[in-house]
Coordinates of C-alpha atoms in Angstrom, one line a residue:
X353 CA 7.2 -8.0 19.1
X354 CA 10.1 -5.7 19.8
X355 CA 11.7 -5.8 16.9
X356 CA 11.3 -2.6 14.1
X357 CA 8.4 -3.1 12.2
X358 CA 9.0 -1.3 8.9
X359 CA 6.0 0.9 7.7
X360 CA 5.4 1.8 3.8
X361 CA 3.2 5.0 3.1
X362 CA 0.3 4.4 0.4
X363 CA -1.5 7.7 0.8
X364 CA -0.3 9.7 -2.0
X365 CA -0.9 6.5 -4.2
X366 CA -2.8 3.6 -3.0
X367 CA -4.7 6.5 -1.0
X368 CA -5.7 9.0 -3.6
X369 CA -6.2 6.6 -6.4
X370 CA -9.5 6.0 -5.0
X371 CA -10.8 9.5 -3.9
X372 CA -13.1 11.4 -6.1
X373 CA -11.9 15.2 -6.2
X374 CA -8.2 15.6 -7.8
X375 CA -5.2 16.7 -5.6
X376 CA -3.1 18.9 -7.9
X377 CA 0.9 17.6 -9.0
X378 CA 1.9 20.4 -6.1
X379 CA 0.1 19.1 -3.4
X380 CA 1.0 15.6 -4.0
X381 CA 4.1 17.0 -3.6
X382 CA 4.0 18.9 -1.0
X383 CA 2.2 15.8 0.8
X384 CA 4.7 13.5 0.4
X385 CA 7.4 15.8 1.7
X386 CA 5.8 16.0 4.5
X387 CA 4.9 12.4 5.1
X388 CA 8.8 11.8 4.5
X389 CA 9.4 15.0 7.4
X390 CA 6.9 12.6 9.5
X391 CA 9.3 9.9 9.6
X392 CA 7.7 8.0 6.7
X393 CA 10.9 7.7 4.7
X394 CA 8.7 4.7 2.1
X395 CA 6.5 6.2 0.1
X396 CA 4.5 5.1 -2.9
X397 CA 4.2 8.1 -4.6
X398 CA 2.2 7.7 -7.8
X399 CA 1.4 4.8 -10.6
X400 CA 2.1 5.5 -14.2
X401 CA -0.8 4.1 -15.5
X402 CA -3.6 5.5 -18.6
X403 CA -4.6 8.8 -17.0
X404 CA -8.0 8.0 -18.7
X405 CA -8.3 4.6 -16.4
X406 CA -7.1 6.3 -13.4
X407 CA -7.3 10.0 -13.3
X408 CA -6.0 10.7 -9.9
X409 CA -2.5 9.0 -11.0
X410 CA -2.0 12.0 -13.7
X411 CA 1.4 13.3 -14.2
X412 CA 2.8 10.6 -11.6
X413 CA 6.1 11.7 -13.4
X414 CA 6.2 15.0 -12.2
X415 CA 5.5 14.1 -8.4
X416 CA 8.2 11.6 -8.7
X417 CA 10.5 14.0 -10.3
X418 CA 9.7 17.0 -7.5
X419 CA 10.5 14.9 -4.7
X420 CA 13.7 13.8 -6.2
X421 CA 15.0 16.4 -4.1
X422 CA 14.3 15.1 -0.7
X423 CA 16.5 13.0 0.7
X424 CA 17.4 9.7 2.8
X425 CA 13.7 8.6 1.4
X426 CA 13.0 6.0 -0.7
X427 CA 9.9 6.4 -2.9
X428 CA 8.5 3.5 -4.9
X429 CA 5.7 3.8 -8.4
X430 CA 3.3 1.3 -9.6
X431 CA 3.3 0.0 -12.9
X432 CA 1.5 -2.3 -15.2
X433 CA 3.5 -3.0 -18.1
X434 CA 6.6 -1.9 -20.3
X435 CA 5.1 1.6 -21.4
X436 CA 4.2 2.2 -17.7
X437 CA 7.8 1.3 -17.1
X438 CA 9.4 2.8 -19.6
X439 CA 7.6 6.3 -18.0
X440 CA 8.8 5.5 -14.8
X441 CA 12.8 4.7 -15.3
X442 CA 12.3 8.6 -17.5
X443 CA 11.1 10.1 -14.4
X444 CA 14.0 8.3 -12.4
X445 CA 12.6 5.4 -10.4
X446 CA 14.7 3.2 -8.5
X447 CA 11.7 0.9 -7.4
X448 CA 8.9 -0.2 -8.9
X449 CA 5.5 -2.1 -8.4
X450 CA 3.4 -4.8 -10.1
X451 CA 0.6 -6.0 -8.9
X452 CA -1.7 -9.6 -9.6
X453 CA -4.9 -10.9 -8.0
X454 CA -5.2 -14.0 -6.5
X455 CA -8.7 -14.4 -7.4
X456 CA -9.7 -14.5 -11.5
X457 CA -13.3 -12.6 -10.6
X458 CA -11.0 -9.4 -9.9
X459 CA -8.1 -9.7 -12.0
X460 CA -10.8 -9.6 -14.6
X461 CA -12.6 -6.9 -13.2
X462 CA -9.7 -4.9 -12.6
X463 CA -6.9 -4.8 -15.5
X464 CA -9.5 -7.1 -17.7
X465 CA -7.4 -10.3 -18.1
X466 CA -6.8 -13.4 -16.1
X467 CA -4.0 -14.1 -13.6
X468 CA -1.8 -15.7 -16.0
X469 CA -2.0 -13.0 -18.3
X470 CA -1.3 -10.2 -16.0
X471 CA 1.6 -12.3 -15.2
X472 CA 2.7 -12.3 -18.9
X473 CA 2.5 -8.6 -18.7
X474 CA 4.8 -8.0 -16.6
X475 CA 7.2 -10.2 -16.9
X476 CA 9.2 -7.9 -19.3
X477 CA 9.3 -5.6 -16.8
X478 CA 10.7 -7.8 -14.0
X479 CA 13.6 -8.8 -16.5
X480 CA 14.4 -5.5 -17.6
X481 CA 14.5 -3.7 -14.1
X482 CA 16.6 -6.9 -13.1
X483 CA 19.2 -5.5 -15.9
X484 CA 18.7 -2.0 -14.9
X485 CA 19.4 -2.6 -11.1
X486 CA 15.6 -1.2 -10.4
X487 CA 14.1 -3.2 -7.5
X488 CA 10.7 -4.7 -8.1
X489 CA 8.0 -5.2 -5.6
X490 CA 5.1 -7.0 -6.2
X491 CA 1.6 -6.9 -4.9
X492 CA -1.4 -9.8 -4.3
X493 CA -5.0 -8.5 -4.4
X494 CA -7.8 -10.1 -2.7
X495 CA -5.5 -12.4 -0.4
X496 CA -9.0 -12.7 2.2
X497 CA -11.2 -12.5 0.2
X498 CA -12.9 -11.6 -3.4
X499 CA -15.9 -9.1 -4.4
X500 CA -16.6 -11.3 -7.4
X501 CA -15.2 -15.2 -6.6
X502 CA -16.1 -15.0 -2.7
X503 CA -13.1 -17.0 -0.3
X504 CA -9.7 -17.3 -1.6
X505 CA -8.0 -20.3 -0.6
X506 CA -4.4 -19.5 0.9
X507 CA -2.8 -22.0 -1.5
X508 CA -3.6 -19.9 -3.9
X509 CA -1.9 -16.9 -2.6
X510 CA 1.0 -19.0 -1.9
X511 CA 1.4 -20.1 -5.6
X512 CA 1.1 -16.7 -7.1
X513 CA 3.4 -15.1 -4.4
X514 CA 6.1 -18.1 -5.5
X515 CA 5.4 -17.3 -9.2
X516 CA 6.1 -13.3 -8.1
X517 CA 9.4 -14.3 -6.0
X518 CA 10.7 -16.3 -8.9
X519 CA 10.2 -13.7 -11.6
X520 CA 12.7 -11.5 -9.3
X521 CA 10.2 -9.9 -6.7
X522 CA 12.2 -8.8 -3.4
X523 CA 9.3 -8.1 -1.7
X524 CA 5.7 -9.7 -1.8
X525 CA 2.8 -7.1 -0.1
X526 CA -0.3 -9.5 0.4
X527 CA -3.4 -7.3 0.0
X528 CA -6.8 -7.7 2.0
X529 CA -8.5 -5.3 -0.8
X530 CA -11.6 -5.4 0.6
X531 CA -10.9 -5.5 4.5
X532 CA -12.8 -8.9 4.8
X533 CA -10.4 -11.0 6.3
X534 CA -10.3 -12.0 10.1
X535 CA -7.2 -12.7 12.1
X536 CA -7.3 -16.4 12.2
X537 CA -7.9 -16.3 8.3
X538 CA -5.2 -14.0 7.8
X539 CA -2.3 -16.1 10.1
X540 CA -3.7 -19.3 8.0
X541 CA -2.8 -17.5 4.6
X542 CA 0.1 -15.9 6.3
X543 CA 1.3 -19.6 7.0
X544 CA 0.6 -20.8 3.5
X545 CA 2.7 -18.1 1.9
X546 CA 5.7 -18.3 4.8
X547 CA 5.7 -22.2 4.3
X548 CA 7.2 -21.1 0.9
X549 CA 9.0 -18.3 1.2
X550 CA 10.8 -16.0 3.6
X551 CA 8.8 -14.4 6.2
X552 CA 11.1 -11.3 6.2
X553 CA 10.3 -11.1 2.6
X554 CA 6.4 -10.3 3.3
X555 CA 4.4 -7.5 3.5
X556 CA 0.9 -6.7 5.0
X557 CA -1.5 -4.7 3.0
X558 CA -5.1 -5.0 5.0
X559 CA -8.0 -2.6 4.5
X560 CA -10.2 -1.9 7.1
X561 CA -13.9 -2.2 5.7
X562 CA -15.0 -4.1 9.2
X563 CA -12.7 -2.7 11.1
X564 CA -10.3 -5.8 11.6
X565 CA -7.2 -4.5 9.7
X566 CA -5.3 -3.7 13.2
X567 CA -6.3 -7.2 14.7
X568 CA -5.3 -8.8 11.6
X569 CA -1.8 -6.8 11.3
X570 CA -1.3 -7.8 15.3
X571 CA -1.6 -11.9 13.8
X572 CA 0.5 -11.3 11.5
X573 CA 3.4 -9.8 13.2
X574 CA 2.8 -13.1 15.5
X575 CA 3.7 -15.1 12.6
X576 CA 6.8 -12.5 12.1
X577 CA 6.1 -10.2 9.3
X578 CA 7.4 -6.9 9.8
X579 CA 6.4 -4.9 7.1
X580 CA 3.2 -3.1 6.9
X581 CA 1.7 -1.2 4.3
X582 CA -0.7 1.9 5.7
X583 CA -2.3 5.4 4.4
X584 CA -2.5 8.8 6.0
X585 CA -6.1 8.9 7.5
X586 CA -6.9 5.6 5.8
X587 CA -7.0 7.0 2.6
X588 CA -8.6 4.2 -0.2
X589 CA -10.9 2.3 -1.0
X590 CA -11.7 -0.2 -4.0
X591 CA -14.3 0.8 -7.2
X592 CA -15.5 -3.1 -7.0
X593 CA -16.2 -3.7 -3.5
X594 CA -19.5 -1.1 -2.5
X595 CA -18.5 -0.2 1.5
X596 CA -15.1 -0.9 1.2
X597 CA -12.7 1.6 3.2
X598 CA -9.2 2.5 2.7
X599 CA -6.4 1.4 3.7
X600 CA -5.4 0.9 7.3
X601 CA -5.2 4.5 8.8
X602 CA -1.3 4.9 9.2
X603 CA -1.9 6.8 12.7
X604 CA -3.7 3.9 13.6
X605 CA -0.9 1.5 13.3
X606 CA 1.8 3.6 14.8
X607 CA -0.6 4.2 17.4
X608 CA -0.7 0.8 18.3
X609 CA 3.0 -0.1 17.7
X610 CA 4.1 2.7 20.0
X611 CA 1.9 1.9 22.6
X612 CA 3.2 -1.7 22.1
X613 CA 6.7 -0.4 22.9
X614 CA 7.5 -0.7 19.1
X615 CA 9.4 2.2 18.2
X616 CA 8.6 3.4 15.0
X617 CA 10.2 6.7 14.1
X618 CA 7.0 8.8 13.4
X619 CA 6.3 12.1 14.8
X620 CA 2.4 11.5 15.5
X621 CA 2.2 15.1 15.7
X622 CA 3.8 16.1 12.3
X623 CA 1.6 13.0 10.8
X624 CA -1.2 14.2 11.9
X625 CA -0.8 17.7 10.5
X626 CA 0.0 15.9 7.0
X627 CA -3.4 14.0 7.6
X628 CA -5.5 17.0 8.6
X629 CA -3.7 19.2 5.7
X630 CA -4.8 16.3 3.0
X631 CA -8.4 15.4 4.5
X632 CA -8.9 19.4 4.3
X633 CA -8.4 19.1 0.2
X634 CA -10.6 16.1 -0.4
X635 CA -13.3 17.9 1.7
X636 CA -13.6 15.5 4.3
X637 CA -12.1 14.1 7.8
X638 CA -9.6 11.1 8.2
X639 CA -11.5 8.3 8.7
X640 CA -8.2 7.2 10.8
X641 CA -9.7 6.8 14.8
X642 CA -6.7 8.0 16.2
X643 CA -6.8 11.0 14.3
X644 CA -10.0 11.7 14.9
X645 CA -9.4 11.5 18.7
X646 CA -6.6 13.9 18.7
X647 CA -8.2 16.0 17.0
X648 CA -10.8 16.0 19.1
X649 CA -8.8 16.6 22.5
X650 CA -6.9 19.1 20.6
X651 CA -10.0 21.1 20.2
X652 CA -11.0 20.6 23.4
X653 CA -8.3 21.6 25.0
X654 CA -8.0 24.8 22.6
X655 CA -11.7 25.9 24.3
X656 CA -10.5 25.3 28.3

């Protein structure tokens, strides 16, 4: 449990995608840069996909483009297709997402075509980032659990994260979408997917609708993943799933990694500026725990 435990930032994507009032090009900006100042130095910074499906995305090129200036960071983009691509490598990404379901119900719901099409999508994009030296991630929704098709069975996960690693994938982020999951479910489909391919090569991406994400992150890095994807102030949600929270709360995890003797790198206190400064423009406090306890001694302690 010693070992670094890599941590990729979804707030200014994953995060915002989901909220309802619009953060303007400069403060997406200006909160990466400070996530990066944090210690986050993985950031998803923005998915160039229609504006008109996903408003809060707009003008992902020109976030990507003004943090080109920061450095020793590494900042990754979502895309869906060639034209989302083709956006991306103009705006100078070096890493790029794609993203399936493992359940049909979603994949439907969500890009409006099965699994095995969404795989067809992309599949040009994998072999032309593979030419262009672009590294591609790729992403698994609904790895615990579906809104539409109910329980997903881990074999399933396991065969579309094979199909992903074969197309060229270097890292596969398993997604609880809807923060259903349970620890012993998530080890189980943790197993399933590490019984095929490296466990090095795996990500964690749990939501925490019930308030398991942290339990289920602790089984996984049992089973030896040690990458974890989290969001400033648990930042998220899903348009499909009514109730369903963000993303793990990022303070949360380092919280318990530190605490854990992990040493992650973050300055708590510069992260939890960043979260204060972005909860303050969506008009609402981080739903993170730990930041709301901080916050809550710091106040105190401003009134003794």
């Amino acid at each position: 449990m010693s070992d670094q435990i890599k941590i990729i930032e979804m707030g200014p994507r994953d995060g915002l995608q989901n909220e309802k009032t619009p953060v303007s090009v400069e403060a997406r900006i200006a909160f990466v840069e400070a996530l990066v100042a944090a210690g986050l130095n993985t950031v998803e910074v923005g998915a160039f996909v229609s504006p008109k499906a996903i408003p809060q995305m707009a003008s992902s090129e020109q976030v990507l483009r003004g943090v080109s200036h920061v450095k020793d960071a590494e900042f990754h983009v979502l895309v869906p297709n060639e034209k989302g691509y083709d956006a991306a490598r103009a705006a100078g990404a070096q890493v790029v997402s794609v993203f399936a379901a493992a359940s049909e119900g979603f994949s439907r719901a969500n890009i409006n075509c099965s699994v095995a099409e969404s795989i067809e999508r992309f599949k040009p994009v994998l072999a032309r980032a593979k030419a262009d030296g672009v590294k591609v991630r790729g992403y698994i929704s609904c790895v615990l659990g579906c809104p539409f098709d109910g329980e997903i069975k881990p074999k399933a996960v396991a065969d579309l994260a094979v199909t992903l690693w074969d197309l060229g994938c270097y890292e596969i982020s398993l997604g609880d979408t809807i923060g259903v999951g349970t620890p012993l479910k998530a080890k189980e489909m943790l197993r399933a997917v590490g019984s095929e391919l490296p466990v090095g090569n795996l990500a964690m991406h749990f939501h925490d609708t019930y308030g398991q994400a942290l339990a289920n992150l602790y089984a996984g890095m049992e089973e030896g993943v040690r990458v974890i994807d989290a969001a400033a102030g648990g930042l998220g949600g899903c348009p499909y799933a009514p109730g369903a929270t963000g993303n793990v709360a990022t303070e949360d995890v380092v919280y318990m990694l530190e605490g854990m003797g992990v040493k992650t790198g973050i300055d708590m206190d510069r992260l939890l500026a960043t979260t204060n400064e972005v909860a303050g423009l969506l008009g609402r406090p981080p739903v993170s725990r730990v930041a709301s306890a901080l916050n809550a001694k710091r106040k105190r302690l401003a009134k003794s």
